[in-house]
Structure formats: structure tokens, C-alpha cells
CSV table of C-alpha atoms in Angstrom, one decimal:
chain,number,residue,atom,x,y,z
A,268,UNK,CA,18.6,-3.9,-40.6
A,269,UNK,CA,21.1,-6.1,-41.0
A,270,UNK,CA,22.7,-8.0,-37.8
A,271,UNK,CA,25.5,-10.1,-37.0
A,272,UNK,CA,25.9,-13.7,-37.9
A,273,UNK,CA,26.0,-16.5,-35.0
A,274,UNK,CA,28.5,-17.2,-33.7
A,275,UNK,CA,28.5,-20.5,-33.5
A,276,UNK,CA,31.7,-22.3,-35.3
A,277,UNK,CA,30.1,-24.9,-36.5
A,278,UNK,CA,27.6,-22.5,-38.8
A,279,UNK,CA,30.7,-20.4,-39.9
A,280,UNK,CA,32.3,-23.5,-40.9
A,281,UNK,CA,29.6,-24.5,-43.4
A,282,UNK,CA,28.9,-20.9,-44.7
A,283,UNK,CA,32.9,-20.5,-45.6
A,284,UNK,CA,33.0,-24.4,-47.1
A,285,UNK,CA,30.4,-23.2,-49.0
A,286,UNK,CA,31.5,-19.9,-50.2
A,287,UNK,CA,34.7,-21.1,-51.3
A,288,UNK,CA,33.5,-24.2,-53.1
A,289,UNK,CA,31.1,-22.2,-54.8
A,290,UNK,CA,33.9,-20.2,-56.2
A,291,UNK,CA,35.8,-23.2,-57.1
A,292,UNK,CA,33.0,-24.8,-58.8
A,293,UNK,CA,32.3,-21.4,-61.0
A,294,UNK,CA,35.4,-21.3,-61.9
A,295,UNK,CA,35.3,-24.7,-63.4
A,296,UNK,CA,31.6,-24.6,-64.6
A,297,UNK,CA,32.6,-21.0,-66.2
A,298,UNK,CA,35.3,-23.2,-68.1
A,299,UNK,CA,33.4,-25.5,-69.6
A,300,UNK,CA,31.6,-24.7,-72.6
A,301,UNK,CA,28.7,-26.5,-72.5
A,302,UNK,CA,28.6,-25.5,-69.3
A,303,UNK,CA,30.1,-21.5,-69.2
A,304,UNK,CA,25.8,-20.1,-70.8
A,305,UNK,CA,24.8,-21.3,-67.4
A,306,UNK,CA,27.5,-20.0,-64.9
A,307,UNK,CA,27.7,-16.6,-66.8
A,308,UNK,CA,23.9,-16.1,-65.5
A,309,UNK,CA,25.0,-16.7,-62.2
A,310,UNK,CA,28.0,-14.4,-61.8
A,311,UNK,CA,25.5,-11.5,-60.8
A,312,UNK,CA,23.8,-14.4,-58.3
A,313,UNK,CA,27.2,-15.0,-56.9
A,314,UNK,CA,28.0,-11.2,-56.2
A,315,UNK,CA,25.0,-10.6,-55.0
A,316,UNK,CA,25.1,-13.3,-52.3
A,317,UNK,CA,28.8,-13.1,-51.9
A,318,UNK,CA,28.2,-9.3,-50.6
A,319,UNK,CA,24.9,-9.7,-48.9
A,320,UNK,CA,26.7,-13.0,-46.7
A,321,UNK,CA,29.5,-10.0,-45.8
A,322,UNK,CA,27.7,-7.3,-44.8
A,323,UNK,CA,25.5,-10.0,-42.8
A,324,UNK,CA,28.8,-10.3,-40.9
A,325,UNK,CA,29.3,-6.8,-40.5
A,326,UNK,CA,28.5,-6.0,-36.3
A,327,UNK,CA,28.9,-1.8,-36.5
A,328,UNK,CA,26.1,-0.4,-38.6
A,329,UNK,CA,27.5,3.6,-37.3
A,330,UNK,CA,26.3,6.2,-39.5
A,331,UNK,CA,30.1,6.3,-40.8
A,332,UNK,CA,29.6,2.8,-42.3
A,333,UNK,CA,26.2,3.3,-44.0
A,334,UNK,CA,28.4,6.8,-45.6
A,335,UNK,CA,31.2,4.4,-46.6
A,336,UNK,CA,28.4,2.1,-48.2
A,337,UNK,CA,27.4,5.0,-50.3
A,338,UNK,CA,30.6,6.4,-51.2
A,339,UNK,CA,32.0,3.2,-52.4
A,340,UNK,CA,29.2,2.2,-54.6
A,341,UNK,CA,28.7,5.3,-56.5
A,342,UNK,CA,32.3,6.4,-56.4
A,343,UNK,CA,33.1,2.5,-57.9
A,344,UNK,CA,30.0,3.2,-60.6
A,345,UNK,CA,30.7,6.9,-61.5
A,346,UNK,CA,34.5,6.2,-61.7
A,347,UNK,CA,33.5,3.7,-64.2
A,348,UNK,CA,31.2,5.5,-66.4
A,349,UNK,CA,33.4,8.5,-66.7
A,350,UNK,CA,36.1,5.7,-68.0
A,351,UNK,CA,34.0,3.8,-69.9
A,352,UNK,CA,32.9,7.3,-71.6
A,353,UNK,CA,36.1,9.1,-71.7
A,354,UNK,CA,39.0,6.2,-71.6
A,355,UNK,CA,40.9,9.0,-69.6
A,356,UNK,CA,40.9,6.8,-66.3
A,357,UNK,CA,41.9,3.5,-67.0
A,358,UNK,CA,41.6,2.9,-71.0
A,359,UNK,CA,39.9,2.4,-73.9
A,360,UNK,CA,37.2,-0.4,-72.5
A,361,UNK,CA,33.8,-1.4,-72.5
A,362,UNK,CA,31.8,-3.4,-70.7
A,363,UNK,CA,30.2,-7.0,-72.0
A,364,UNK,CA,27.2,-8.9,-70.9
A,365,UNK,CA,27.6,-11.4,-67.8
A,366,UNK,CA,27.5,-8.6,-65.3
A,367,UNK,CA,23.8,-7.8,-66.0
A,368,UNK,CA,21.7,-4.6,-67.1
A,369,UNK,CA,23.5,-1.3,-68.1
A,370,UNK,CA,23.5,2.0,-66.9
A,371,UNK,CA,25.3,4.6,-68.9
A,372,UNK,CA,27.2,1.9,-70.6
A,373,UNK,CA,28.0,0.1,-66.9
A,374,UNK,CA,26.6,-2.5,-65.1
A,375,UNK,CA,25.3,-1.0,-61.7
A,376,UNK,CA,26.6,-4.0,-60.3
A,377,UNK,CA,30.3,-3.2,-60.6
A,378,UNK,CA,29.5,-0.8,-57.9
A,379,UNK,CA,28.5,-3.4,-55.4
A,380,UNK,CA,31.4,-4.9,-56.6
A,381,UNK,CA,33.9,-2.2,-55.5
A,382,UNK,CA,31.9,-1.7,-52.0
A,383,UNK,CA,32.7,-6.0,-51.7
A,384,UNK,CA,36.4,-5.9,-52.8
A,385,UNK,CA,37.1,-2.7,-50.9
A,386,UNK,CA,35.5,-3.9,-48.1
A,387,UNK,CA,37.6,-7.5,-47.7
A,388,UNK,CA,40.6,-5.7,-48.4
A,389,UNK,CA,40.1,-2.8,-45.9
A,390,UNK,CA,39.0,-5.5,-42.8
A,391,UNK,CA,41.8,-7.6,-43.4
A,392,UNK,CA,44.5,-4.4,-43.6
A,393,UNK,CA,42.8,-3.3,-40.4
A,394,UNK,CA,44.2,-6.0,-38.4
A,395,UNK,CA,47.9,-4.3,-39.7
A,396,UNK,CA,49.4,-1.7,-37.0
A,397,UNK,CA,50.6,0.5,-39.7
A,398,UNK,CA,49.1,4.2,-39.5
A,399,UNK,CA,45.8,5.0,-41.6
A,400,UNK,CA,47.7,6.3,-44.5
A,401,UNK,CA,49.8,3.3,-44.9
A,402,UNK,CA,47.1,0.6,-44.4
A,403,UNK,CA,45.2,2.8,-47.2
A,404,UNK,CA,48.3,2.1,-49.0
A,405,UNK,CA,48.7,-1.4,-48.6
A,406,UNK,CA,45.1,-2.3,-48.9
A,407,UNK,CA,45.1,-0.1,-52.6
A,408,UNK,CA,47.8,-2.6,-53.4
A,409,UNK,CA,46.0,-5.7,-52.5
A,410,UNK,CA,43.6,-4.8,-54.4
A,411,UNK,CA,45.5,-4.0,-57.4
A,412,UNK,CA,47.2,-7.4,-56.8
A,413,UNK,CA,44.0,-9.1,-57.5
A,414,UNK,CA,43.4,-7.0,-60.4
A,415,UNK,CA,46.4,-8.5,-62.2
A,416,UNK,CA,44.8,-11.9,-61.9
A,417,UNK,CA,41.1,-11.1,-62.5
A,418,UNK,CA,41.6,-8.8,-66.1
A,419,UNK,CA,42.7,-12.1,-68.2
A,420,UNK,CA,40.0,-14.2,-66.9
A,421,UNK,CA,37.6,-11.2,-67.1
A,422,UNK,CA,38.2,-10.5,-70.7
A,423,UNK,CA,37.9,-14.2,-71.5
A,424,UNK,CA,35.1,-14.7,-69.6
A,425,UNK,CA,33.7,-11.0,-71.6
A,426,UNK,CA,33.2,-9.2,-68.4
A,427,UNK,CA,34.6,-6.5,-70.3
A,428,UNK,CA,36.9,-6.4,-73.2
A,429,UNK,CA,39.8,-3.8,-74.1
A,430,UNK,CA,40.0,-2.0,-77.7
A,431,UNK,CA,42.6,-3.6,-79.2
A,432,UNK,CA,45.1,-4.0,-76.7
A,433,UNK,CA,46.5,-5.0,-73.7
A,434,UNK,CA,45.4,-4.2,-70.5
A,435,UNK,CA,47.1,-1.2,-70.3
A,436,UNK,CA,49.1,0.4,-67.0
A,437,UNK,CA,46.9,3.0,-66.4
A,438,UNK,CA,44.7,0.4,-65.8
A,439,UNK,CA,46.5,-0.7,-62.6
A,440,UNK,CA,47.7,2.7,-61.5
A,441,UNK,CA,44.0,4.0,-61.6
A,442,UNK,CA,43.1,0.9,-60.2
A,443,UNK,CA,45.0,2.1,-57.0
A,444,UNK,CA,44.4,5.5,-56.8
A,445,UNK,CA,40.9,5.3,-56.5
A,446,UNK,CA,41.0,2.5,-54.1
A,447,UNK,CA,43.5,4.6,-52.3
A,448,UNK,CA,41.3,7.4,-52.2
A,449,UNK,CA,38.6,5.0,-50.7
A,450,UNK,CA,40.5,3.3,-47.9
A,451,UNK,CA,41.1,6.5,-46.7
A,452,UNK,CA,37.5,7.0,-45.9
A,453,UNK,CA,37.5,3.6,-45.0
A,454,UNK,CA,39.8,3.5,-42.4
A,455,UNK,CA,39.4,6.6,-41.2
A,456,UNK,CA,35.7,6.5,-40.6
A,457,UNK,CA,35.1,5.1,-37.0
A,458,UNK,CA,33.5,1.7,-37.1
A,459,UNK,CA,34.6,-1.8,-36.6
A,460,UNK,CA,36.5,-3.2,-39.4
A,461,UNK,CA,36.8,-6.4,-38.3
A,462,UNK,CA,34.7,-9.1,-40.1
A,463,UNK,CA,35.3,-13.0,-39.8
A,464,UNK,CA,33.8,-13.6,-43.5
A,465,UNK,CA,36.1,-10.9,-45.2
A,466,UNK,CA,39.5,-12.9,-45.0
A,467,UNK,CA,37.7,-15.5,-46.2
A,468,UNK,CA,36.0,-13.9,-49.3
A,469,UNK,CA,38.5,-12.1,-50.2
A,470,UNK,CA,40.3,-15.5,-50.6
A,471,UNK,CA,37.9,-17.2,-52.4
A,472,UNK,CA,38.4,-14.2,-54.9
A,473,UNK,CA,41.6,-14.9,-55.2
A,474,UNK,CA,40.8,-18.5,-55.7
A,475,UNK,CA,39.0,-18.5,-58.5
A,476,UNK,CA,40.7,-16.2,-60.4
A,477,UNK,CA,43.9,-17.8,-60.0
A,478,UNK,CA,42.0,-21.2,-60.7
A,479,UNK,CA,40.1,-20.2,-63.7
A,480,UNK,CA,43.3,-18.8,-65.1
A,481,UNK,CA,45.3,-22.2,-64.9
A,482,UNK,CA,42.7,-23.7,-66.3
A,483,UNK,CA,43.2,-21.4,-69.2
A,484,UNK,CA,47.0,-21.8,-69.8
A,485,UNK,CA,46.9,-25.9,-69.0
């Protein structure tokens, strides 16, 4: 089972330099085009570690949090394979590459995905004194937030691509209604939310989506 990180300041230090200068340096490696082959094989390396260093964090292993594990994983991979099969939920899309092996059309690892990104978002809009509906709200709309900035880089990048089009709407408002739908388990569930390493991954999300971007427009 997994257990807490020590807590020693010094150790937390290094793991966040880390984590966020790993983010920074994909970003840039991911740019380059000599370079992007390599960092493309990584991205499921980077996800893989990025969530494993989180729920290393993570000090409540209740029952509720090993349901919310499981709910957000196949809820984030079935969502996607009914969209990717229908276009009914968020578009006409499919899925590239650099995420690894398919399933049904989706990489299994977009699951872990939306258990990692729902997870940062929920812990830090746990520390809010809003009610559970509202910090459901607010942590659907930070996630959707971070949605606008990782579809352009994701298409470029071949994540996944869209038929034709523009990253349409229904897209976003999906986007938040199923994440809505999951912070509602998430914060209603009783365990501890609070994680030191979720503020900071979630930034380092932000980070290199935002960096990779203005490396595309410059």
C-alpha cells in the first residue's frame, strides 16, 4: 500500500523542483523537432510518474478513496470511448499515438489521466469554504480552464486530433459536466483531500501547457 511522503522540507523541495522542471523541459524537448520522437515516448512516462508521486502523497487510503480511484478512471475511459465512438459527447475526435496502446479506440491511459487532473483540482478546491456543490462547481471549471490551454498543444503535439474542425463547445461544456459529476463524489466521499504535491502538479500542468503554447505562437 501506498504511504505518505516524508515530511521533511528539504525532500519536498527537491521532488517539486523536479517535477516542475521536468514539465518545463518537455515542453521544450516536445518543441523541438529533432528532439519532439524522443519526448513523445515519454509523455506516458511522465503521467505515469506524475500520478504515482501524487497518490504517494495521498495520507487517507479510506475505502471511499480507493471507490473514487475506480470511479474516476473508468468513468474518465468509458466517457471517452462512448465519444470517441459516437461524437455525441464532446465531438467528432480520435485519438493519436503519444498516449500509448489503445483500447476501444482509447488509450487506457487517459483514464489515469482524469483520476490525476481531477484529483489536483478537487484537493486544491477543498481548501475553499464554499458548500460541496459549489466547490464541485468551481473545481469542474478549473478543470475546464486548463482544458482551453491543453487542446491546441494537444492537437499539435497529436494527442488527439479533431475532424475537420475546431475544437468545438461541446467539447468544454462536456468537459465540465462530467468533471462535475465527479467532484461530487469527490468531495462528498469522506477522506482527506488535502495533499501538498496536488497544488503543485496541478501547476506544473498549467506550466507546460501554457509554455508549449508560446512557444508555438513566438
Amino acid at each position: 500500500m501506498f504511504t505518505a511522503v516524508p515530511n521533511t522540507n528539504r525532500q519536498h523541495t527537491l521532488i517539486v523542483f523536479l517535477l516542475l522542471l521536468s514539465h518545463l523541459v518537455g515542453s521544450v524537448g516536445l518543441h523541438v523537432p529533432m528532439l519532439a520522437p524522443v519526448f513523445k515516448l515519454l509523455v506516458p512516462v511522465n503521467l505515469t510518474v506524475s500520478l504515482a508521486l501524487l497518490l504517494w502523497y495521498h495520507t487517507d487510503w479510506a475505502p471511499s478513496f480507493k471507490t473514487y480511484i475506480v470511479i474516476a478512471i473508468l468513468t474518465g475511459f468509458f466517457i471517452e470511448v462512448t465519444g470517441v465512438k459516437t461524437g455525441l459527447i464532446f465531438g467528432h475526435y480520435a485519438y493519436g499515438p503519444v498516449l500509448g496502446p489503445h483500447l476501444w479506440e482509447v488509450p487506457p491511459m487517459i483514464g489515469f489521466n482524469w483520476l490525476m487532473l481531477s484529483y489536483c483540482c478537487g484537493s486544491v478546491c477543498a481548501q475553499t469554504t464554499h458548500s460541496y456543490p459549489a466547490k464541485a462547481a468551481l473545481a469542474a471549471s478549473l478543470m475546464v480552464l486548463l482544458d482551453v490551454f491543453i487542446e491546441p498543444v494537444a492537437i499539435r503535439l497529436d494527442f488527439w486530433h479533431w475532424y475537420g474542425q475546431p475544437v468545438p463547445l461541446q467539447n468544454y461544456v462536456a468537459w465540465w459536466i462530467v468533471s462535475f459529476c465527479l467532484f461530487l463524489c469527490w468531495f462528498r466521499f469522506p477522506f482527506i483531500k488535502a495533499n501538498r504535491l496536488a497544488g503543485w502538479l496541478l501547476l506544473a500542468q498549467f506550466l507546460f501547457f501554457i509554455s508549449h503554447l508560446l512557444l508555438i505562437l513566438v
